[in-house]
PDB file of C-alpha atoms in Angstrom:
ATOM      1  CA  MET A   1       1.908 -14.446 -12.771  1.00 44.00           C
ATOM      2  CA  ILE A   2      -0.289 -15.840 -10.040  1.00 48.00           C
ATOM      3  CA  GLY A   3      -0.327 -19.615 -10.251  1.00 55.00           C
ATOM      4  CA  THR A   4      -2.018 -22.255  -8.194  1.00 63.00           C
ATOM      5  CA  LEU A   5      -2.265 -21.817  -4.450  1.00 65.00           C
ATOM      6  CA  GLU A   6       0.346 -24.548  -4.062  1.00 71.00           C
ATOM      7  CA  GLU A   7       2.787 -22.674  -6.348  1.00 64.00           C
ATOM      8  CA  VAL A   8       2.207 -19.406  -4.501  1.00 56.00           C
ATOM      9  CA  MET A   9       2.817 -21.059  -1.101  1.00 62.00           C
ATOM     10  CA  LYS A  10       6.021 -22.682  -2.383  1.00 61.00           C
ATOM     11  CA  ASP A  11       7.284 -19.354  -3.729  1.00 54.00           C
ATOM     12  CA  MET A  12       6.476 -17.571  -0.477  1.00 53.00           C
ATOM     13  CA  LYS A  13       8.464 -20.134   1.516  1.00 56.00           C
ATOM     14  CA  CYS A  14      11.430 -19.294  -0.725  1.00 51.00           C
ATOM     15  CA  GLY A  15      10.978 -15.552  -0.208  1.00 50.00           C
ATOM     16  CA  VAL A  16       9.442 -14.905  -3.632  1.00 52.00           C
ATOM     17  CA  PHE A  17       6.298 -12.827  -3.658  1.00 59.00           C
ATOM     18  CA  ASP A  18       5.338 -12.550  -7.315  1.00 63.00           C
ATOM     19  CA  PHE A  19       1.713 -11.526  -7.610  1.00 67.00           C
ATOM     20  CA  THR A  20       2.298  -9.778 -10.932  1.00 72.00           C
ATOM     21  CA  LYS A  21       0.493 -10.530 -14.158  1.00 74.00           C
ATOM     22  CA  ASP A  22       2.907 -10.852 -17.078  1.00 76.00           C
ATOM     23  CA  GLY A  23       5.521  -9.036 -14.966  1.00 70.00           C
ATOM     24  CA  LYS A  24       3.291  -6.029 -14.281  1.00 72.00           C
ATOM     25  CA  CYS A  25       1.342  -5.060 -11.192  1.00 69.00           C
ATOM     26  CA  SER A  26      -1.865  -7.068 -10.931  1.00 69.00           C
ATOM     27  CA  GLY A  27      -3.404  -4.594  -8.493  1.00 68.00           C
ATOM     28  CA  CYS A  28      -3.921  -7.285  -5.877  1.00 71.00           C
ATOM     29  CA  GLY A  29      -2.915  -5.041  -2.950  1.00 71.00           C
ATOM     30  CA  GLN A  30      -0.655  -7.587  -1.252  1.00 69.00           C
ATOM     31  CA  CYS A  31       2.074  -4.957  -0.922  1.00 74.00           C
ATOM     32  CA  CYS A  32      -0.131  -2.260   0.628  1.00 82.00           C
ATOM     33  CA  SER A  33       0.940  -1.499   4.179  1.00 83.00           C
ATOM     34  CA  ASN A  34      -0.340   0.960   6.756  1.00 86.00           C
ATOM     35  CA  TYR A  35       3.234   1.979   7.657  1.00 86.00           C
ATOM     36  CA  LEU A  36       5.155   3.729   4.872  1.00 85.00           C
ATOM     37  CA  PRO A  37       8.140   6.065   4.602  1.00 83.00           C
ATOM     38  CA  ILE A  38       6.701   9.229   3.053  1.00 88.00           C
ATOM     39  CA  SER A  39       7.726  12.874   2.897  1.00 90.00           C
ATOM     40  CA  SER A  40       5.868  15.832   4.365  1.00 93.00           C
ATOM     41  CA  LYS A  41       5.279  17.041   0.801  1.00 94.00           C
ATOM     42  CA  GLU A  42       3.576  13.731  -0.036  1.00 94.00           C
ATOM     43  CA  ILE A  43       1.457  13.965   3.112  1.00 96.00           C
ATOM     44  CA  LYS A  44       0.222  17.440   2.126  1.00 97.00           C
ATOM     45  CA  GLU A  45      -0.530  16.344  -1.431  1.00 97.00           C
ATOM     46  CA  ILE A  46      -2.417  13.235  -0.299  1.00 97.00           C
ATOM     47  CA  LYS A  47      -4.410  15.222   2.286  1.00 97.00           C
ATOM     48  CA  ARG A  48      -5.518  17.693  -0.403  1.00 97.00           C
ATOM     49  CA  TYR A  49      -6.477  14.835  -2.726  1.00 98.00           C
ATOM     50  CA  VAL A  50      -8.407  12.980  -0.002  1.00 97.00           C
ATOM     51  CA  LYS A  51     -10.363  16.114   0.893  1.00 97.00           C
ATOM     52  CA  LYS A  52     -11.082  17.072  -2.726  1.00 97.00           C
ATOM     53  CA  HIS A  53     -12.276  13.566  -3.661  1.00 97.00           C
ATOM     54  CA  HIS A  54     -14.070  12.821  -0.359  1.00 97.00           C
ATOM     55  CA  ILE A  55     -12.066   9.635   0.185  1.00 96.00           C
ATOM     56  CA  THR A  56     -12.923   7.651   3.291  1.00 95.00           C
ATOM     57  CA  GLU A  57     -10.860   5.207   5.308  1.00 94.00           C
ATOM     58  CA  GLN A  58     -11.034   1.628   4.032  1.00 92.00           C
ATOM     59  CA  LYS A  59     -11.146  -1.137   6.625  1.00 86.00           C
ATOM     60  CA  HIS A  60     -10.020  -4.692   6.053  1.00 79.00           C
ATOM     61  CA  ASN A  61     -11.197  -7.813   7.823  1.00 70.00           C
ATOM     62  CA  TYR A  62      -8.366 -10.175   7.018  1.00 61.00           C
ATOM     63  CA  PRO A  63      -7.804 -13.010   9.492  1.00 56.00           C
ATOM     64  CA  SER A  64      -5.061 -11.796  11.755  1.00 55.00           C
ATOM     65  CA  VAL A  65      -3.482 -12.414  15.119  1.00 56.00           C
ATOM     66  CA  VAL A  66      -3.455  -8.673  15.726  1.00 58.00           C
ATOM     67  CA  ALA A  67      -6.526  -6.662  16.658  1.00 63.00           C
ATOM     68  CA  PHE A  68      -5.880  -3.834  14.219  1.00 71.00           C
ATOM     69  CA  ASP A  69      -5.701  -3.330  10.472  1.00 78.00           C
ATOM     70  CA  LEU A  70      -2.170  -3.229   9.037  1.00 80.00           C
ATOM     71  CA  THR A  71      -3.345  -2.725   5.446  1.00 86.00           C
ATOM     72  CA  CYS A  72      -3.235   0.662   3.735  1.00 90.00           C
ATOM     73  CA  PRO A  73      -6.402   2.645   4.467  1.00 93.00           C
ATOM     74  CA  PHE A  74      -6.570   3.682   0.798  1.00 94.00           C
ATOM     75  CA  LEU A  75      -6.827   0.119  -0.545  1.00 91.00           C
ATOM     76  CA  ASP A  76     -10.402  -0.660  -1.596  1.00 90.00           C
ATOM     77  CA  ASP A  77     -10.227  -4.429  -1.940  1.00 83.00           C
ATOM     78  CA  SER A  78     -13.933  -4.639  -2.779  1.00 85.00           C
ATOM     79  CA  LYS A  79     -13.078  -3.441  -6.290  1.00 85.00           C
ATOM     80  CA  GLU A  80     -11.798  -5.646  -9.116  1.00 79.00           C
ATOM     81  CA  LYS A  81      -9.631  -2.859 -10.614  1.00 78.00           C
ATOM     82  CA  GLU A  82      -8.374   0.553  -9.549  1.00 81.00           C
ATOM     83  CA  LYS A  83      -8.251  -0.524  -5.931  1.00 85.00           C
ATOM     84  CA  PHE A  84      -5.867   2.181  -4.750  1.00 88.00           C
ATOM     85  CA  LEU A  85      -8.014   5.237  -4.108  1.00 94.00           C
ATOM     86  CA  ILE A  86      -5.109   7.702  -4.179  1.00 94.00           C
ATOM     87  CA  TYR A  87      -3.259   6.159  -7.125  1.00 91.00           C
ATOM     88  CA  GLN A  88      -2.733   9.532  -8.824  1.00 93.00           C
ATOM     89  CA  VAL A  89      -0.894  10.893  -5.757  1.00 96.00           C
ATOM     90  CA  ARG A  90       0.516   7.653  -4.342  1.00 91.00           C
ATOM     91  CA  PRO A  91       3.732   7.914  -2.320  1.00 90.00           C
ATOM     92  CA  GLU A  92       7.117   7.408  -3.932  1.00 85.00           C
ATOM     93  CA  ILE A  93       7.600   4.040  -2.238  1.00 81.00           C
ATOM     94  CA  CYS A  94       4.394   2.799  -3.872  1.00 83.00           C
ATOM     95  CA  ARG A  95       5.563   4.072  -7.271  1.00 80.00           C
ATOM     96  CA  ASP A  96       8.903   2.232  -6.948  1.00 74.00           C
ATOM     97  CA  PHE A  97       7.700  -1.072  -5.512  1.00 72.00           C
ATOM     98  CA  VAL A  98       7.189  -4.120  -7.735  1.00 64.00           C
ATOM     99  CA  CYS A  99       6.543  -7.390  -5.922  1.00 65.00           C
ATOM    100  CA  ASN A 100       8.422  -9.629  -8.359  1.00 60.00           C
ATOM    101  CA  ASN A 101      11.584  -7.558  -7.802  1.00 62.00           C
ATOM    102  CA  PRO A 102      12.388  -7.447  -4.086  1.00 52.00           C
ATOM    103  CA  ASN A 103      15.103  -4.859  -4.793  1.00 55.00           C
ATOM    104  CA  GLY A 104      12.727  -2.428  -6.570  1.00 55.00           C
ATOM    105  CA  ALA A 105      12.064   0.008  -3.725  1.00 54.00           C
ATOM    106  CA  ARG A 106      15.454  -0.729  -2.146  1.00 56.00           C
ATOM    107  CA  LYS A 107      17.159   1.039  -5.067  1.00 60.00           C
ATOM    108  CA  ASN A 108      15.622   4.330  -3.973  1.00 58.00           C
ATOM    109  CA  LYS A 109      18.305   5.845  -1.737  1.00 59.00           C
ATOM    110  CA  LYS A 110      15.948   8.443  -0.206  1.00 56.00           C
ATOM    111  CA  LEU A 111      13.666   5.717   1.079  1.00 55.00           C
ATOM    112  CA  MET A 112      16.310   3.263   2.208  1.00 56.00           C
ATOM    113  CA  HIS A 113      18.568   5.775   3.943  1.00 53.00           C
ATOM    114  CA  LYS A 114      15.831   6.912   6.312  1.00 58.00           C
ATOM    115  CA  LYS A 115      15.341  10.306   4.659  1.00 71.00           C
ATOM    116  CA  TYR A 116      11.614   9.829   5.139  1.00 76.00           C
ATOM    117  CA  ALA A 117      10.184   8.601   8.400  1.00 78.00           C
ATOM    118  CA  SER A 118       7.666   5.761   8.310  1.00 82.00           C
ATOM    119  CA  VAL A 119       4.238   7.022   9.242  1.00 89.00           C
ATOM    120  CA  ASP A 120       1.028   5.366  10.331  1.00 92.00           C
ATOM    121  CA  MET A 121      -1.204   6.126   7.329  1.00 93.00           C
ATOM    122  CA  ARG A 122      -4.421   5.703   9.341  1.00 92.00           C
ATOM    123  CA  GLU A 123      -3.207   8.048  12.056  1.00 94.00           C
ATOM    124  CA  VAL A 124      -1.951  10.727   9.653  1.00 95.00           C
ATOM    125  CA  PHE A 125      -4.920  10.750   7.293  1.00 95.00           C
ATOM    126  CA  PHE A 126      -7.846   9.545   9.396  1.00 93.00           C
ATOM    127  CA  GLY A 127      -6.888  10.256  12.995  1.00 90.00           C
ATOM    128  CA  GLY A 128      -5.971   6.788  14.179  1.00 62.00           C
ATOM    129  CA  ASN A 129      -6.382   3.089  13.825  1.00 49.00           C
ATOM    130  CA  ARG A 130     -10.142   3.063  14.407  1.00 48.00           C
ATOM    131  CA  ASN A 131     -11.143  -0.429  13.435  1.00 45.00           C
ATOM    132  CA  GLU A 132     -14.072  -1.076  15.689  1.00 43.00           C
ATOM    133  CA  GLN A 133     -16.487  -3.239  13.747  1.00 37.00           C
TER     134      GLN A 133
END
């Protein structure tokens, strides 16, 4: 469960990233990355879903030392709930990941043995990392 900022900072220094609520995903989006190992089947399924539901690229303005957005383009952090716009067709790595268990996604042999290549989600689904403000 998310505690005080001081508790969160202490946990992060120890390598613990528990943003869950009562052990379940809080939907905070802290785990959402632009680079994910996904299969070609997942790419096709997500592309169909994006087109059918008219989903647009989400841009994030987090303070960063890099000039581009490293957050998943499907994370709508303006929403309180249901932030992940492709939740119904989310990639396997997203289904397996739980932030309070750092070994969650690591248990998936297909993901950890490089069966799927990591892809740039913005490039694959929206044609690049277009973050001009």
